[in-house]
DNA sequence: TCTTGTATGATACAATCGTTTCAAACAAAC
DNA sequence: GTTTGTTTGAAACGATTGTATCATACAAGA
């Protein structure tokens, strides 16, 4: 079906992501969805409820990420390093993706950097949960002596760098020539650089009895 | 003097930084400055000009940073590593500072993540210039064989991590216990961690003939 | 066919926005 | 003391915002 309500939801997400809640007008959404500008109040009660509904859909579409982080450790036969690479690559792909669902990342970043009181910390809590799962995932890697603050710093090093690439992508576009970007700044390149950097920087905190092969290739491009 | 115009400027910066241009009302600024809400149009013509003036003041107050990055290399007797540490610490201090001028960082981050068409890329260009100076600063460190993309990736690793700490400080507050933060997440700790991580991750790209002592301490907290 | 509940479109509303206008207050110059 | 130019305060403007109202259109069930 191509109901008015569906059209509003489909159209509102990207607009909210691009301009933020306050700078997005009800009329703009409705004209983009080709419905009367009173339709939002009819279907959602008010503008905030529409926003909440969109945020909720983002949160639910994030759970696969969380689950993969959580379920990653028990896999047998795959070294920790490989699993870490897969995990970071997965996130990098999500962040760098030029897909249709790009606006979800955009809206998330917006809420991370400038939280809206509307979605009562649900999205924020979801992000924090993701970081925490990552923390637990790295437990397998670090020696027991590795302090908590160091662990968090390594996590912020990896995920923070990733977020920075997306959040200020204009900076990368402005600084790095087009040809370089096409060849060396795709999701796979960034992901593998981050993992390499992490492994090199944290090798003193690394458990020796890590399973699987541990040959790091060094921070090659 | 305590003129109305001065009071507006002093008050407008923090408010713009906290709520953004669109979500800040002229009336809010004026009531905070205890002037009539028509005063902004009298002194600045319109709301945008006031914003431009504030952004311009931020840009000029940023130039010392740029200069220090530029002038850092030629100093004799101080090893590259020490100069890098000083540079990163300087930025970390600026980012983590709880001073009065905290709003400047906030407004900059806001423009980085969600650029306003108002200040015609002046602030953005200033940030990009800062990154470029950093790139040139690291020229002394890297071997000539180190590719451009790797150099940029290392820069984004360091500065991106730093930005992430500030841009989503609520995340750090939510994830890291208060006691840990007080003891291990001050500007000095973050800065030295970032430099340690960089040195460890980039040691294959390092010039051997670097001046001064090169003893890295490893990523200790 | 008539009725009932829902969907939609046009219009109106109150509130708030940035901006303008206008007059009073003021200080300095002659 | 009068004039002149600048600063301040009160009121109002038109535009835009989110929301409410109301009548119509439509589909399904009796």
Coordinates of C-alpha atoms (C1' of nucleotides) in Angstrom, one line a residue:
Chain A
X1 CA 0.0 0.0 0.0
X2 CA 1.0 3.6 -0.5
X3 CA -0.9 5.1 2.3
X4 CA -0.4 8.7 3.5
X5 CA 1.0 7.6 6.8
X6 CA 3.7 5.4 5.2
X7 CA 4.7 8.1 2.9
X8 CA 5.1 10.5 5.8
X9 CA 7.3 8.1 7.7
X10 CA 9.5 7.3 4.7
X11 CA 10.0 11.0 3.9
X12 CA 10.3 12.3 7.4
X13 CA 13.4 10.3 8.4
X14 CA 15.8 11.7 5.9
X15 CA 14.6 15.3 6.4
X16 CA 14.9 15.1 10.2
X17 CA 18.4 13.6 9.7
X18 CA 19.5 16.4 7.4
X19 CA 18.0 19.4 9.2
X20 CA 17.4 18.3 12.8
X21 CA 14.1 18.3 14.6
X22 CA 13.7 22.0 15.3
X23 CA 14.7 23.2 11.8
X24 CA 12.4 20.7 10.1
X25 CA 8.8 22.0 9.6
X26 CA 5.7 19.9 9.5
X27 CA 4.7 21.5 6.3
X28 CA 8.0 20.6 4.6
X29 CA 7.6 16.9 5.5
X30 CA 4.0 16.9 4.3
X31 CA 4.7 18.6 1.1
X32 CA 7.5 16.1 0.4
X33 CA 5.1 13.3 1.2
X34 CA 2.5 14.9 -0.9
X35 CA -0.1 15.0 1.9
X36 CA -2.0 17.8 3.6
X37 CA 0.0 19.5 6.2
X38 CA -2.5 18.5 8.9
X39 CA -1.9 14.9 8.2
X40 CA 1.0 14.6 10.8
X41 CA -1.3 15.6 13.6
X42 CA -4.0 13.2 12.4
X43 CA -1.7 10.2 12.2
X44 CA 0.8 10.9 14.9
X45 CA -0.9 13.4 17.2
X46 CA 1.9 15.9 16.9
X47 CA 5.4 16.5 15.4
X48 CA 7.2 15.0 18.4
X49 CA 5.4 11.7 18.2
X50 CA 6.4 11.3 14.6
X51 CA 10.0 11.9 15.6
X52 CA 9.8 9.4 18.4
X53 CA 8.4 6.8 16.1
X54 CA 11.3 7.3 13.6
X55 CA 13.9 7.2 16.4
X56 CA 12.3 4.0 17.7
X57 CA 12.6 2.4 14.3
X58 CA 16.3 3.3 14.2
X59 CA 16.9 1.8 17.6
X60 CA 15.3 -1.5 16.6
X61 CA 17.3 -1.5 13.4
X62 CA 20.4 -1.1 15.4
X63 CA 19.9 -4.2 17.5
X64 CA 21.5 -6.6 15.0
X65 CA 24.7 -4.7 15.5
X66 CA 24.6 -5.1 19.2
X67 CA 23.8 -8.7 18.9
X68 CA 26.7 -9.4 16.6
X69 CA 29.1 -7.8 19.0
X70 CA 27.7 -9.9 21.8
X71 CA 27.6 -13.1 20.0
X72 CA 31.0 -12.7 18.3
X73 CA 33.3 -14.1 21.1
X74 CA 32.0 -17.7 21.3
X75 CA 32.8 -18.5 17.7
X76 CA 35.4 -21.2 17.4
X77 CA 38.1 -21.5 14.8
X78 CA 38.2 -17.8 14.1
X79 CA 40.9 -15.8 15.8
X80 CA 40.1 -12.9 17.9
X81 CA 41.9 -10.6 15.5
X82 CA 39.7 -11.8 12.6
X83 CA 36.6 -11.3 14.6
X84 CA 37.7 -7.8 15.6
X85 CA 38.4 -6.9 12.0
X86 CA 35.0 -8.2 11.0
X87 CA 33.4 -6.2 13.7
X88 CA 35.1 -2.9 12.9
X89 CA 34.6 -3.4 9.2
X90 CA 30.9 -4.0 9.9
X91 CA 30.6 -0.7 11.6
X92 CA 32.7 1.1 9.1
X93 CA 30.5 -0.2 6.3
X94 CA 27.5 1.0 8.2
X95 CA 29.0 4.4 8.7
X96 CA 30.4 4.9 5.3
X97 CA 27.6 3.3 3.4
X98 CA 26.0 5.4 0.7
X99 CA 22.8 3.4 0.9
X100 CA 19.3 4.5 1.4
X101 CA 19.6 4.0 5.2
X102 CA 22.3 6.5 5.4
X103 CA 20.0 9.0 7.1
X104 CA 19.8 6.7 10.1
X105 CA 23.4 7.1 10.8
X106 CA 23.1 10.8 10.2
X107 CA 20.2 11.1 12.7
X108 CA 22.1 9.0 15.2
X109 CA 25.1 11.2 15.0
X110 CA 22.9 14.2 15.3
X111 CA 21.4 12.9 18.5
X112 CA 24.9 11.9 19.8
X113 CA 26.3 15.4 19.3
X114 CA 23.2 17.4 20.1
X115 CA 20.7 15.2 22.0
X116 CA 17.1 16.1 21.7
X117 CA 15.0 15.9 24.9
X118 CA 12.3 14.3 22.8
X119 CA 13.5 10.7 22.5
X120 CA 14.1 10.2 26.2
X121 CA 17.6 8.9 25.9
X122 CA 16.5 5.8 24.2
X123 CA 18.8 6.2 21.2
X124 CA 21.6 7.4 23.5
X125 CA 21.2 4.4 25.7
X126 CA 21.4 2.2 22.7
X127 CA 24.7 3.7 21.6
X128 CA 26.1 3.4 25.1
X129 CA 25.0 -0.2 25.2
X130 CA 26.9 -0.8 21.9
X131 CA 30.1 0.6 23.4
X132 CA 29.6 -1.5 26.5
X133 CA 29.2 -4.7 24.4
X134 CA 32.4 -3.7 22.7
X135 CA 34.1 -3.3 26.0
X136 CA 33.1 -6.8 27.0
X137 CA 34.1 -8.2 23.6
X138 CA 37.7 -6.9 24.2
X139 CA 37.8 -8.7 27.5
X140 CA 39.0 -11.7 25.7
X141 CA 41.9 -9.8 24.2
X142 CA 43.3 -7.8 27.2
X143 CA 45.4 -9.2 30.0
X144 CA 43.6 -9.2 33.3
X145 CA 46.1 -6.6 34.5
X146 CA 45.0 -4.1 31.8
X147 CA 43.2 -1.3 33.7
X148 CA 39.7 -0.3 33.0
X149 CA 40.6 3.2 31.9
X150 CA 43.0 1.9 29.3
X151 CA 40.4 -0.4 27.9
X152 CA 38.0 2.4 27.5
X153 CA 40.6 4.6 25.9
X154 CA 41.3 2.0 23.3
X155 CA 37.6 1.8 22.6
X156 CA 37.3 5.5 22.2
X157 CA 40.3 5.4 20.0
X158 CA 38.7 3.0 17.6
X159 CA 35.1 4.0 17.6
X160 CA 35.8 7.7 18.1
X161 CA 38.0 7.7 15.0
X162 CA 35.3 6.0 13.1
X163 CA 32.6 8.4 14.2
X164 CA 34.9 11.3 13.4
X165 CA 35.2 10.2 9.8
X166 CA 31.5 10.3 9.3
X167 CA 30.6 13.2 11.5
X168 CA 33.0 15.5 9.7
X169 CA 33.3 13.9 6.3
X170 CA 33.5 17.3 4.7
X171 CA 36.9 17.7 6.4
X172 CA 38.1 14.5 4.8
X173 CA 36.7 15.6 1.5
X174 CA 38.4 19.0 1.9
X175 CA 41.8 17.7 3.0
X176 CA 42.3 14.4 1.1
X177 CA 42.4 14.6 -2.7
X178 CA 39.6 12.8 -4.5
X179 CA 41.9 10.2 -6.0
X180 CA 43.4 9.3 -2.7
X181 CA 40.0 9.0 -1.1
X182 CA 38.6 6.7 -3.8
X183 CA 41.5 4.4 -3.4
X184 CA 42.4 4.5 0.3
X185 CA 39.5 5.8 2.3
X186 CA 36.8 3.3 1.7
X187 CA 35.2 1.4 4.7
X188 CA 37.6 -1.5 4.3
X189 CA 40.7 0.7 4.4
X190 CA 39.7 2.8 7.3
X191 CA 38.6 -0.3 9.2
X192 CA 41.8 -2.2 8.7
X193 CA 43.9 0.9 9.6
X194 CA 42.0 1.3 12.8
X195 CA 42.4 -2.3 13.8
X196 CA 46.1 -2.3 12.9
X197 CA 46.7 0.8 14.9
X198 CA 44.8 -0.7 17.8
X199 CA 46.8 -3.9 17.7
X200 CA 50.1 -2.1 17.5
X201 CA 49.2 0.4 20.3
X202 CA 47.8 -2.3 22.6
X203 CA 50.2 -5.1 22.1
X204 CA 51.6 -4.7 25.6
X205 CA 48.1 -5.2 27.0
X206 CA 47.6 -8.3 24.9
X207 CA 47.0 -11.7 26.2
X208 CA 49.6 -14.1 24.9
X209 CA 47.3 -17.1 24.9
X210 CA 45.0 -15.5 22.2
X211 CA 43.5 -18.2 20.1
X212 CA 44.3 -18.5 16.4
X213 CA 47.0 -17.0 14.3
X214 CA 48.1 -13.6 15.6
X215 CA 50.3 -12.3 12.7
X216 CA 49.6 -8.6 12.5
X217 CA 50.5 -7.1 9.1
X218 CA 51.4 -3.7 10.6
X219 CA 49.6 -0.5 9.8
X220 CA 49.9 -0.9 6.0
X221 CA 47.5 1.2 3.9
Chain B
X1 CA 32.0 50.2 29.8
X2 CA 29.0 48.0 30.1
X3 CA 27.2 49.0 27.0
X4 CA 24.2 47.1 25.6
X5 CA 26.1 46.0 22.6
X6 CA 28.9 44.4 24.6
X7 CA 26.4 42.7 26.9
X8 CA 24.7 41.2 23.8
X9 CA 28.0 39.8 22.4
X10 CA 29.0 38.3 25.7
X11 CA 25.7 36.6 26.2
X12 CA 25.0 35.5 22.7
X13 CA 28.1 33.3 22.2
X14 CA 27.3 30.7 24.9
X15 CA 23.6 30.6 24.0
X16 CA 24.4 30.1 20.3
X17 CA 26.9 27.4 21.3
X18 CA 24.4 25.6 23.4
X19 CA 21.3 25.7 21.2
X20 CA 22.5 26.4 17.7
X21 CA 21.6 29.3 15.5
X22 CA 18.1 28.2 14.5
X23 CA 17.0 27.2 17.9
X24 CA 18.3 30.4 19.5
X25 CA 15.8 33.3 19.5
X26 CA 16.6 36.9 19.4
X27 CA 14.4 37.5 22.3
X28 CA 16.2 34.9 24.4
X29 CA 19.6 36.6 23.9
X30 CA 18.2 40.0 24.6
X31 CA 16.5 39.1 27.8
X32 CA 19.7 37.4 28.9
X33 CA 21.6 40.5 28.1
X34 CA 18.8 42.6 29.7
X35 CA 18.2 44.7 26.7
X36 CA 15.2 45.3 24.5
X37 CA 14.6 42.6 22.0
X38 CA 15.0 45.1 19.2
X39 CA 18.5 45.9 20.2
X40 CA 20.1 43.1 18.1
X41 CA 18.7 44.6 14.9
X42 CA 19.8 48.1 16.0
X43 CA 23.4 47.1 16.7
X44 CA 24.0 44.3 14.3
X45 CA 21.4 44.8 11.6
X46 CA 20.0 41.3 12.0
X47 CA 20.5 38.0 13.8
X48 CA 22.8 36.5 11.2
X49 CA 25.3 39.4 11.5
X50 CA 25.5 38.9 15.2
X51 CA 26.3 35.3 14.6
X52 CA 28.9 36.1 12.0
X53 CA 30.6 38.5 14.4
X54 CA 30.8 35.9 17.1
X55 CA 32.1 33.3 14.7
X56 CA 34.7 35.7 13.5
X57 CA 35.9 36.3 17.0
X58 CA 36.3 32.6 17.5
X59 CA 38.3 32.3 14.3
X60 CA 40.7 35.0 15.4
X61 CA 41.1 33.5 18.8
X62 CA 42.0 30.2 17.1
X63 CA 45.0 31.6 15.2
X64 CA 47.4 31.1 18.1
X65 CA 46.8 27.4 17.9
X66 CA 47.6 27.4 14.2
X67 CA 50.7 29.4 14.7
X68 CA 52.0 27.2 17.4
X69 CA 51.6 24.2 15.1
X70 CA 53.4 26.0 12.4
X71 CA 56.2 27.3 14.4
X72 CA 56.8 24.2 16.4
X73 CA 59.2 22.3 14.1
X74 CA 62.2 24.7 14.0
X75 CA 62.7 24.6 17.8
X76 CA 66.1 23.1 18.5
X77 CA 67.0 20.9 21.4
X78 CA 63.5 19.6 21.9
X79 CA 62.8 16.2 20.4
X80 CA 60.0 15.7 17.9
X81 CA 58.2 13.5 20.4
X82 CA 58.2 16.1 23.1
X83 CA 56.9 18.7 20.6
X84 CA 54.2 16.4 19.5
X85 CA 53.2 15.7 23.1
X86 CA 53.1 19.4 23.8
X87 CA 50.9 20.0 20.7
X88 CA 48.4 17.3 21.5
X89 CA 48.3 18.3 25.1
X90 CA 47.7 21.9 24.1
X91 CA 44.7 20.8 22.0
X92 CA 43.4 18.4 24.6
X93 CA 43.6 21.2 27.2
X94 CA 41.6 23.4 24.9
X95 CA 39.0 20.8 24.3
X96 CA 38.7 19.6 27.8
X97 CA 38.9 23.0 29.5
X98 CA 36.1 23.9 31.8
X99 CA 36.9 27.6 31.4
X100 CA 34.6 30.4 30.4
X101 CA 35.7 30.1 26.8
X102 CA 34.3 26.6 26.7
X103 CA 31.5 27.8 24.5
X104 CA 33.9 28.5 21.7
X105 CA 34.8 24.9 21.4
X106 CA 31.1 24.0 21.6
X107 CA 30.2 26.3 18.8
X108 CA 33.1 25.1 16.7
X109 CA 32.1 21.5 17.1
X110 CA 28.5 22.5 16.2
X111 CA 29.7 24.1 13.0
X112 CA 31.9 21.1 12.2
X113 CA 29.1 18.6 12.6
X114 CA 26.3 20.7 11.3
X115 CA 27.7 23.6 9.3
X116 CA 25.6 26.8 9.1
X117 CA 25.5 28.4 5.7
X118 CA 25.7 31.7 7.5
X119 CA 29.4 31.9 8.3
X120 CA 30.6 31.2 4.8
X121 CA 33.0 28.4 5.5
X122 CA 35.3 30.7 7.4
X123 CA 35.3 28.6 10.5
X124 CA 35.4 25.4 8.6
X125 CA 38.4 26.6 6.5
X126 CA 40.1 27.5 9.7
X127 CA 39.7 24.0 11.1
X128 CA 40.9 22.5 7.8
X129 CA 43.9 24.7 7.9
X130 CA 44.7 23.5 11.4
X131 CA 44.6 19.9 10.2
X132 CA 46.9 20.8 7.3
X133 CA 49.4 22.4 9.5
X134 CA 49.4 19.3 11.6
X135 CA 50.0 17.3 8.4
X136 CA 53.1 19.4 7.6
X137 CA 54.2 19.2 11.2
X138 CA 54.3 15.4 11.0
X139 CA 56.4 15.6 7.8
X140 CA 59.5 15.7 10.0
X141 CA 58.5 12.4 11.6
X142 CA 57.5 10.2 8.7
X143 CA 59.8 8.5 6.3
X144 CA 59.6 9.9 2.8
X145 CA 58.1 6.5 1.7
X146 CA 55.1 7.0 4.0
X147 CA 52.2 7.4 1.7
X148 CA 49.9 10.5 2.0
X149 CA 46.8 8.5 2.8
X150 CA 48.6 6.9 5.8
X151 CA 49.7 10.3 7.1
X152 CA 46.1 11.5 6.9
X153 CA 44.8 8.4 8.6
X154 CA 47.2 9.0 11.5
X155 CA 46.1 12.6 11.8
X156 CA 42.4 11.6 11.8
X157 CA 43.3 8.9 14.4
X158 CA 44.7 11.5 16.8
X159 CA 42.5 14.5 16.2
X160 CA 39.4 12.5 15.6
X161 CA 39.7 10.7 18.9
X162 CA 40.2 14.0 20.6
X163 CA 37.2 15.5 19.0
X164 CA 35.1 12.5 19.8
X165 CA 35.9 12.9 23.5
X166 CA 34.5 16.4 23.5
X167 CA 31.7 16.0 21.0
X168 CA 30.1 13.1 22.8
X169 CA 31.3 13.7 26.4
X170 CA 28.0 12.4 27.7
X171 CA 29.0 9.0 26.4
X172 CA 32.2 9.1 28.4
X173 CA 30.3 10.2 31.4
X174 CA 27.8 7.5 31.0
X175 CA 30.3 4.7 30.4
X176 CA 33.3 5.5 32.6
X177 CA 32.7 5.7 36.4
X178 CA 33.2 9.1 38.0
X179 CA 36.3 8.0 39.9
X180 CA 38.0 6.6 36.9
X181 CA 37.3 9.8 34.9
X182 CA 38.7 12.1 37.6
X183 CA 41.9 10.1 37.7
X184 CA 42.5 9.0 34.2
X185 CA 40.5 11.0 31.8
X186 CA 41.9 14.5 32.2
X187 CA 43.4 16.3 29.3
X188 CA 47.0 15.2 30.1
X189 CA 46.0 11.5 30.3
X190 CA 44.0 11.5 27.0
X191 CA 46.7 13.5 25.3
X192 CA 49.5 11.2 26.4
X193 CA 47.5 8.1 25.5
X194 CA 46.8 9.4 22.0
X195 CA 50.5 10.2 21.4
X196 CA 51.6 6.8 22.8
X197 CA 49.1 5.0 20.6
X198 CA 50.2 7.0 17.6
X199 CA 53.9 6.3 18.2
X200 CA 53.3 2.6 18.6
X201 CA 51.1 2.4 15.6
X202 CA 53.3 4.4 13.3
X203 CA 56.7 3.2 14.3
X204 CA 57.2 1.5 11.0
X205 CA 56.7 4.8 9.3
X206 CA 59.1 6.6 11.6
X207 CA 62.3 8.2 10.4
X208 CA 65.2 6.7 12.2
X209 CA 67.2 10.0 12.2
X210 CA 64.7 11.8 14.4
X211 CA 66.4 14.2 16.7
X212 CA 66.5 13.9 20.4
X213 CA 65.7 10.9 22.6
X214 CA 63.2 8.6 21.1
X215 CA 62.4 6.3 24.0
X216 CA 58.6 5.6 23.9
X217 CA 57.1 4.7 27.2
X218 CA 54.4 2.6 25.6
X219 CA 50.7 3.2 26.1
X220 CA 50.8 3.4 29.8
X221 CA 47.9 5.1 31.5
Chain C
dT1 C1' -29.3 2.2 0.2
dC2 C1' -28.2 3.9 4.3
dT3 C1' -25.0 4.3 7.9
dT4 C1' -20.7 4.4 10.2
dG5 C1' -15.9 5.0 10.9
dT6 C1' -11.9 6.4 8.7
dA7 C1' -9.0 9.2 5.5
dT8 C1' -8.1 13.5 3.4
dG9 C1' -8.2 18.2 2.0
dA10 C1' -9.0 23.3 2.8
dT11 C1' -9.1 26.7 6.1
dA12 C1' -8.4 28.9 10.4
dC13 C1' -6.1 29.7 14.8
dA14 C1' -3.0 31.1 18.5
dA15 C1' 1.7 31.4 19.4
dT16 C1' 6.2 32.8 18.2
dC17 C1' 9.6 34.2 15.1
dG18 C1' 12.8 38.1 13.2
dT19 C1' 12.2 42.6 12.0
dT20 C1' 10.4 47.5 11.7
dT21 C1' 8.6 51.6 13.4
dC22 C1' 8.2 55.4 16.4
dA23 C1' 8.8 58.1 20.3
dA24 C1' 11.2 59.2 24.5
dA25 C1' 15.7 59.8 26.7
dC26 C1' 20.2 61.1 26.5
dA27 C1' 24.8 63.3 25.7
dA28 C1' 27.6 66.4 23.2
dA29 C1' 28.2 70.6 20.2
dC30 C1' 27.2 75.1 19.0
Chain D
dG1 C1' 19.0 76.7 25.4
dT2 C1' 18.6 74.7 21.3
dT3 C1' 20.0 71.5 18.1
dT4 C1' 21.8 67.2 16.5
dG5 C1' 22.9 62.5 16.5
dT6 C1' 22.8 58.3 19.1
dT7 C1' 20.9 55.0 22.3
dT8 C1' 17.0 52.8 24.5
dG9 C1' 12.2 51.2 25.4
dA10 C1' 7.3 49.9 23.9
dA11 C1' 4.5 48.5 20.5
dA12 C1' 3.4 46.4 16.3
dC13 C1' 4.3 44.3 11.8
dG14 C1' 4.2 40.3 8.5
dA15 C1' 5.7 35.7 8.1
dT16 C1' 5.9 31.2 9.7
dT17 C1' 5.3 27.8 13.0
dG18 C1' 2.5 23.6 15.1
dT19 C1' -2.1 22.5 15.8
dA20 C1' -7.3 22.5 15.6
dT21 C1' -11.6 22.6 13.2
dC22 C1' -14.7 21.3 9.8
dA23 C1' -16.6 19.5 5.7
dT24 C1' -16.0 16.2 2.2
dA25 C1' -14.7 11.6 0.1
dC26 C1' -14.6 7.0 0.5
dA27 C1' -14.9 2.2 1.8
dA28 C1' -17.3 -1.5 4.5
dG29 C1' -21.2 -3.5 6.9
dA30 C1' -26.2 -3.6 7.8

